[in-house]
Each structure stands twice: as C-alpha cells, then as structure tokens.
mmCIF file of C-alpha atoms in Angstrom:
data_model
loop_
_atom_site.group_PDB
_atom_site.id
_atom_site.type_symbol
_atom_site.label_atom_id
_atom_site.label_comp_id
_atom_site.label_asym_id
_atom_site.label_seq_id
_atom_site.Cartn_x
_atom_site.Cartn_y
_atom_site.Cartn_z
ATOM 1 C CA UNK A 1 0.000 0.000 0.000
ATOM 2 C CA UNK A 2 1.416 3.361 -0.999
ATOM 3 C CA UNK A 3 0.813 5.619 1.996
ATOM 4 C CA UNK A 4 1.365 9.341 2.132
ATOM 5 C CA UNK A 5 2.161 11.289 5.282
ATOM 6 C CA UNK A 6 3.615 14.653 6.200
ATOM 7 C CA UNK A 7 4.638 13.347 9.620
ATOM 8 C CA UNK A 8 7.274 10.671 9.159
ATOM 9 C CA UNK A 9 7.886 10.581 12.906
ATOM 10 C CA UNK A 10 4.429 8.989 13.380
ATOM 11 C CA UNK A 11 5.239 5.983 11.158
ATOM 12 C CA UNK A 12 6.819 3.937 13.983
ATOM 13 C CA UNK A 13 3.362 4.138 15.640
ATOM 14 C CA UNK A 14 1.391 2.946 12.626
ATOM 15 C CA UNK A 15 -1.248 0.378 13.578
ATOM 16 C CA UNK A 16 -3.704 0.462 10.646
ATOM 17 C CA UNK A 17 -4.414 1.894 7.194
ATOM 18 C CA UNK A 18 -7.566 3.612 5.972
ATOM 19 C CA UNK A 19 -9.145 3.750 2.524
ATOM 20 C CA UNK A 20 -12.421 5.068 1.156
ATOM 21 C CA UNK A 21 -15.063 2.408 0.448
ATOM 22 C CA UNK A 22 -16.117 3.904 -2.889
ATOM 23 C CA UNK A 23 -12.676 5.117 -3.997
ATOM 24 C CA UNK A 24 -11.134 3.237 -6.941
ATOM 25 C CA UNK A 25 -7.670 1.806 -6.246
ATOM 26 C CA UNK A 26 -5.187 0.600 -8.845
ATOM 27 C CA UNK A 27 -3.071 -2.467 -8.243
ATOM 28 C CA UNK A 28 0.184 -1.563 -10.000
ATOM 29 C CA UNK A 29 2.879 -4.041 -10.994
ATOM 30 C CA UNK A 30 6.293 -2.389 -10.984
ATOM 31 C CA UNK A 31 9.518 -4.356 -11.069
ATOM 32 C CA UNK A 32 8.930 -7.287 -8.719
ATOM 33 C CA UNK A 33 6.248 -5.705 -6.524
ATOM 34 C CA UNK A 34 2.576 -4.863 -6.452
ATOM 35 C CA UNK A 35 1.483 -1.458 -5.185
ATOM 36 C CA UNK A 36 -1.953 -0.139 -4.241
ATOM 37 C CA UNK A 37 -2.791 3.527 -4.846
ATOM 38 C CA UNK A 38 -5.961 5.507 -5.537
ATOM 39 C CA UNK A 39 -6.656 5.379 -9.268
ATOM 40 C CA UNK A 40 -7.190 9.129 -9.445
ATOM 41 C CA UNK A 41 -3.644 9.630 -8.129
ATOM 42 C CA UNK A 42 -1.724 6.952 -10.061
ATOM 43 C CA UNK A 43 -0.594 9.414 -12.743
ATOM 44 C CA UNK A 44 0.782 11.731 -10.053
ATOM 45 C CA UNK A 45 3.342 9.022 -9.177
ATOM 46 C CA UNK A 46 4.124 7.696 -12.650
ATOM 47 C CA UNK A 47 7.586 9.285 -12.667
ATOM 48 C CA UNK A 48 8.493 7.666 -9.335
ATOM 49 C CA UNK A 49 7.403 4.256 -10.563
ATOM 50 C CA UNK A 50 8.591 4.262 -14.133
ATOM 51 C CA UNK A 51 11.805 6.169 -14.767
ATOM 52 C CA UNK A 52 13.391 3.149 -16.447
ATOM 53 C CA UNK A 53 10.834 0.407 -15.960
ATOM 54 C CA UNK A 54 7.301 -0.060 -17.159
ATOM 55 C CA UNK A 55 4.351 -0.028 -14.794
ATOM 56 C CA UNK A 56 1.282 -2.122 -15.423
ATOM 57 C CA UNK A 57 -2.105 -1.583 -13.850
ATOM 58 C CA UNK A 58 -3.136 -5.157 -13.110
ATOM 59 C CA UNK A 59 -6.524 -4.467 -11.633
ATOM 60 C CA UNK A 60 -8.722 -1.737 -10.228
ATOM 61 C CA UNK A 61 -10.694 -2.367 -7.029
ATOM 62 C CA UNK A 62 -13.032 -0.375 -4.828
ATOM 63 C CA UNK A 63 -11.735 0.496 -1.387
ATOM 64 C CA UNK A 64 -14.393 -1.744 0.155
ATOM 65 C CA UNK A 65 -12.625 -4.692 -1.535
ATOM 66 C CA UNK A 66 -9.450 -3.885 0.423
ATOM 67 C CA UNK A 67 -11.104 -3.776 3.849
ATOM 68 C CA UNK A 68 -9.683 -6.355 6.243
ATOM 69 C CA UNK A 69 -6.535 -7.091 4.265
ATOM 70 C CA UNK A 70 -3.543 -7.460 6.583
ATOM 71 C CA UNK A 71 -0.138 -5.906 5.915
ATOM 72 C CA UNK A 72 3.353 -5.940 7.372
ATOM 73 C CA UNK A 73 4.196 -2.661 9.143
ATOM 74 C CA UNK A 74 7.308 -0.805 8.021
ATOM 75 C CA UNK A 75 8.348 -0.520 11.677
ATOM 76 C CA UNK A 76 7.480 -3.184 14.218
ATOM 77 C CA UNK A 77 8.596 -1.736 17.531
ATOM 78 C CA UNK A 78 5.368 -2.662 19.301
ATOM 79 C CA UNK A 79 5.644 -6.435 18.788
ATOM 80 C CA UNK A 80 7.276 -6.806 22.212
ATOM 81 C CA UNK A 81 4.351 -5.163 24.016
ATOM 82 C CA UNK A 82 1.573 -7.094 25.717
ATOM 83 C CA UNK A 83 -1.405 -5.723 23.774
ATOM 84 C CA UNK A 84 -4.160 -7.332 21.749
ATOM 85 C CA UNK A 85 -2.962 -6.723 18.192
ATOM 86 C CA UNK A 86 -5.627 -8.847 16.437
ATOM 87 C CA UNK A 87 -7.206 -5.782 14.820
ATOM 88 C CA UNK A 88 -3.923 -4.064 13.999
ATOM 89 C CA UNK A 89 -2.076 -3.933 10.688
ATOM 90 C CA UNK A 90 -5.283 -4.183 8.677
ATOM 91 C CA UNK A 91 -7.040 -1.918 6.197
ATOM 92 C CA UNK A 92 -10.227 -0.153 7.319
ATOM 93 C CA UNK A 93 -12.712 2.274 5.796
ATOM 94 C CA UNK A 94 -12.690 5.900 6.921
ATOM 95 C CA UNK A 95 -14.881 8.768 5.743
ATOM 96 C CA UNK A 96 -11.972 11.205 6.066
ATOM 97 C CA UNK A 97 -9.946 9.539 3.278
ATOM 98 C CA UNK A 98 -9.813 11.719 0.173
ATOM 99 C CA UNK A 99 -8.119 11.711 -3.215
ATOM 100 C CA UNK A 100 -7.259 15.393 -3.419
ATOM 101 C CA UNK A 101 -3.633 14.798 -2.489
ATOM 102 C CA UNK A 102 -1.527 12.002 -1.131
ATOM 103 C CA UNK A 103 -2.254 8.464 -2.297
ATOM 104 C CA UNK A 104 -5.814 7.838 -1.134
ATOM 105 C CA UNK A 105 -4.485 5.620 1.666
ATOM 106 C CA UNK A 106 -4.032 7.090 5.141
ATOM 107 C CA UNK A 107 -1.727 5.651 7.778
ATOM 108 C CA UNK A 108 -3.305 5.402 11.215
ATOM 109 C CA UNK A 109 -1.279 6.128 14.349
ATOM 110 C CA UNK A 110 -3.942 6.126 17.101
ATOM 111 C CA UNK A 111 -2.030 8.311 19.570
ATOM 112 C CA UNK A 112 -1.414 11.101 17.063
ATOM 113 C CA UNK A 113 -4.653 12.379 15.631
ATOM 114 C CA UNK A 114 -8.319 12.629 16.479
ATOM 115 C CA UNK A 115 -9.474 10.784 13.339
ATOM 116 C CA UNK A 116 -6.884 8.070 13.949
ATOM 117 C CA UNK A 117 -7.984 7.669 17.552
ATOM 118 C CA UNK A 118 -11.700 7.490 16.692
ATOM 119 C CA UNK A 119 -11.119 4.870 13.974
ATOM 120 C CA UNK A 120 -8.974 2.888 16.397
ATOM 121 C CA UNK A 121 -11.591 3.017 19.125
ATOM 122 C CA UNK A 122 -14.252 1.810 16.684
ATOM 123 C CA UNK A 123 -12.116 -1.204 15.706
ATOM 124 C CA UNK A 124 -10.561 -2.039 19.103
ATOM 125 C CA UNK A 125 -7.065 -1.002 18.073
ATOM 126 C CA UNK A 126 -4.905 -0.031 21.059
ATOM 127 C CA UNK A 127 -3.697 3.524 21.517
ATOM 128 C CA UNK A 128 0.033 3.314 22.151
ATOM 129 C CA UNK A 129 2.030 6.504 22.627
ATOM 130 C CA UNK A 130 5.787 5.954 22.427
ATOM 131 C CA UNK A 131 6.530 9.655 22.993
ATOM 132 C CA UNK A 132 7.201 11.175 26.407
ATOM 133 C CA UNK A 133 6.082 14.550 27.778
ATOM 134 C CA UNK A 134 9.192 16.247 26.348
ATOM 135 C CA UNK A 135 8.417 15.093 22.799
ATOM 136 C CA UNK A 136 11.080 12.383 22.741
ATOM 137 C CA UNK A 137 10.670 8.774 21.669
ATOM 138 C CA UNK A 138 10.572 6.438 24.641
ATOM 139 C CA UNK A 139 12.474 3.163 24.990
ATOM 140 C CA UNK A 140 10.059 1.147 22.836
ATOM 141 C CA UNK A 141 11.216 2.956 19.666
ATOM 142 C CA UNK A 142 14.682 1.569 20.097
ATOM 143 C CA UNK A 143 16.342 3.255 17.111
ATOM 144 C CA UNK A 144 15.365 6.736 18.303
ATOM 145 C CA UNK A 145 15.009 6.434 22.099
ATOM 146 C CA UNK A 146 15.445 9.753 23.910
ATOM 147 C CA UNK A 147 15.464 11.794 20.711
ATOM 148 C CA UNK A 148 12.983 14.506 19.808
ATOM 149 C CA UNK A 149 10.399 13.260 17.326
ATOM 150 C CA UNK A 150 10.942 16.138 14.903
ATOM 151 C CA UNK A 151 14.699 15.596 14.886
ATOM 152 C CA UNK A 152 14.104 12.011 13.737
ATOM 153 C CA UNK A 153 12.092 12.745 10.570
ATOM 154 C CA UNK A 154 15.120 12.731 8.260
ATOM 155 C CA UNK A 155 16.506 9.512 9.767
ATOM 156 C CA UNK A 156 13.130 7.768 9.523
ATOM 157 C CA UNK A 157 12.914 8.739 5.846
ATOM 158 C CA UNK A 158 16.492 7.522 5.328
ATOM 159 C CA UNK A 159 15.589 4.213 6.976
ATOM 160 C CA UNK A 160 12.615 3.798 4.631
ATOM 161 C CA UNK A 161 14.827 4.523 1.622
ATOM 162 C CA UNK A 162 17.391 1.955 2.791
ATOM 163 C CA UNK A 163 14.608 -0.657 3.077
ATOM 164 C CA UNK A 164 13.361 0.315 -0.417
ATOM 165 C CA UNK A 165 10.066 1.473 1.134
ATOM 166 C CA UNK A 166 10.215 5.080 -0.046
ATOM 167 C CA UNK A 167 8.694 6.364 -3.259
ATOM 168 C CA UNK A 168 8.589 10.128 -2.976
#
C-alpha cells in the first residue's frame, strides 16, 4: 500500500491503514512488486514508478474490496508489548480519506490524531504513545530512544529509503 504522510515521525506508531469504500484503487505491478494507490492519483506518481521500468495496472478495485486485508508494518517496535494486536495492521474504511492529495491511503497512528484515535476506538485497536512529555521517543522505539520526534524525521525517511520502502 502506498501511503502518504507529512509526519514521518508517526510511522513507527502505525497500527492500521484507511481507505475510502467507494474510492477506486489501482493495483500496479512495478519491477517485482505490487502497489496499491488511488486510481485518481496513479498518474501523479508515474515518474516515481517508471523512470526506467514499465508499470502495469493489473486491476482496479473499490476500497471496500481492500477492507480487512492485513499488511506488514514498516516498523514493528510494538511487537514486544503485551497488547491485543488482532485488529492491527489491517485496512479499514474511513470517511476522512480523500483523493485530493496524497495516495488515497491514510496511515493510522492512534495516539497522534483525532481521526486516527476514533477509527482505532471503533475497531478495538490499542492507543500506544511511544513519545514522552518532552516530545522524545521512549524506549520502545529503540532506534530513536530519547530523541525529539521532529529531529528524527530525516533519519526515519532515510531508513525507509534503505529498506526500499520510499517512493517520494
């Protein structure tokens, strides 16, 4: 799933993804991978996908067809915690998803946004806040413990690039 965010520091706290039920999503084949992105936004990312390689739209689905699909999180710091994660790392519907910018897929970090928290409450997803009162990551986010969240944005982006999980 191609997910857009302006707050990279919240990605270690990702616990779900949200799509729009009636939004069309393209399944794109590029190199060896499949990517999901809102159909209305596919052309916006063509350059990122196809500088030297061809992209193929394999299929187009409605968001409601993606609901319940599980995914692997890009960061998995929370796996050591004693929480019920049965409803985590799945795709859900949310009315606030739009296709005006981004990718049409919203990453959900329950501790860092009202919409995220409400969706999480509705689906019994735990609210886990790995940031202390001073704005620093706590010990659970082991790569950035004790560091201010905003100071970690560049390193989080670098980490995603190194894992080949960064598009733009």
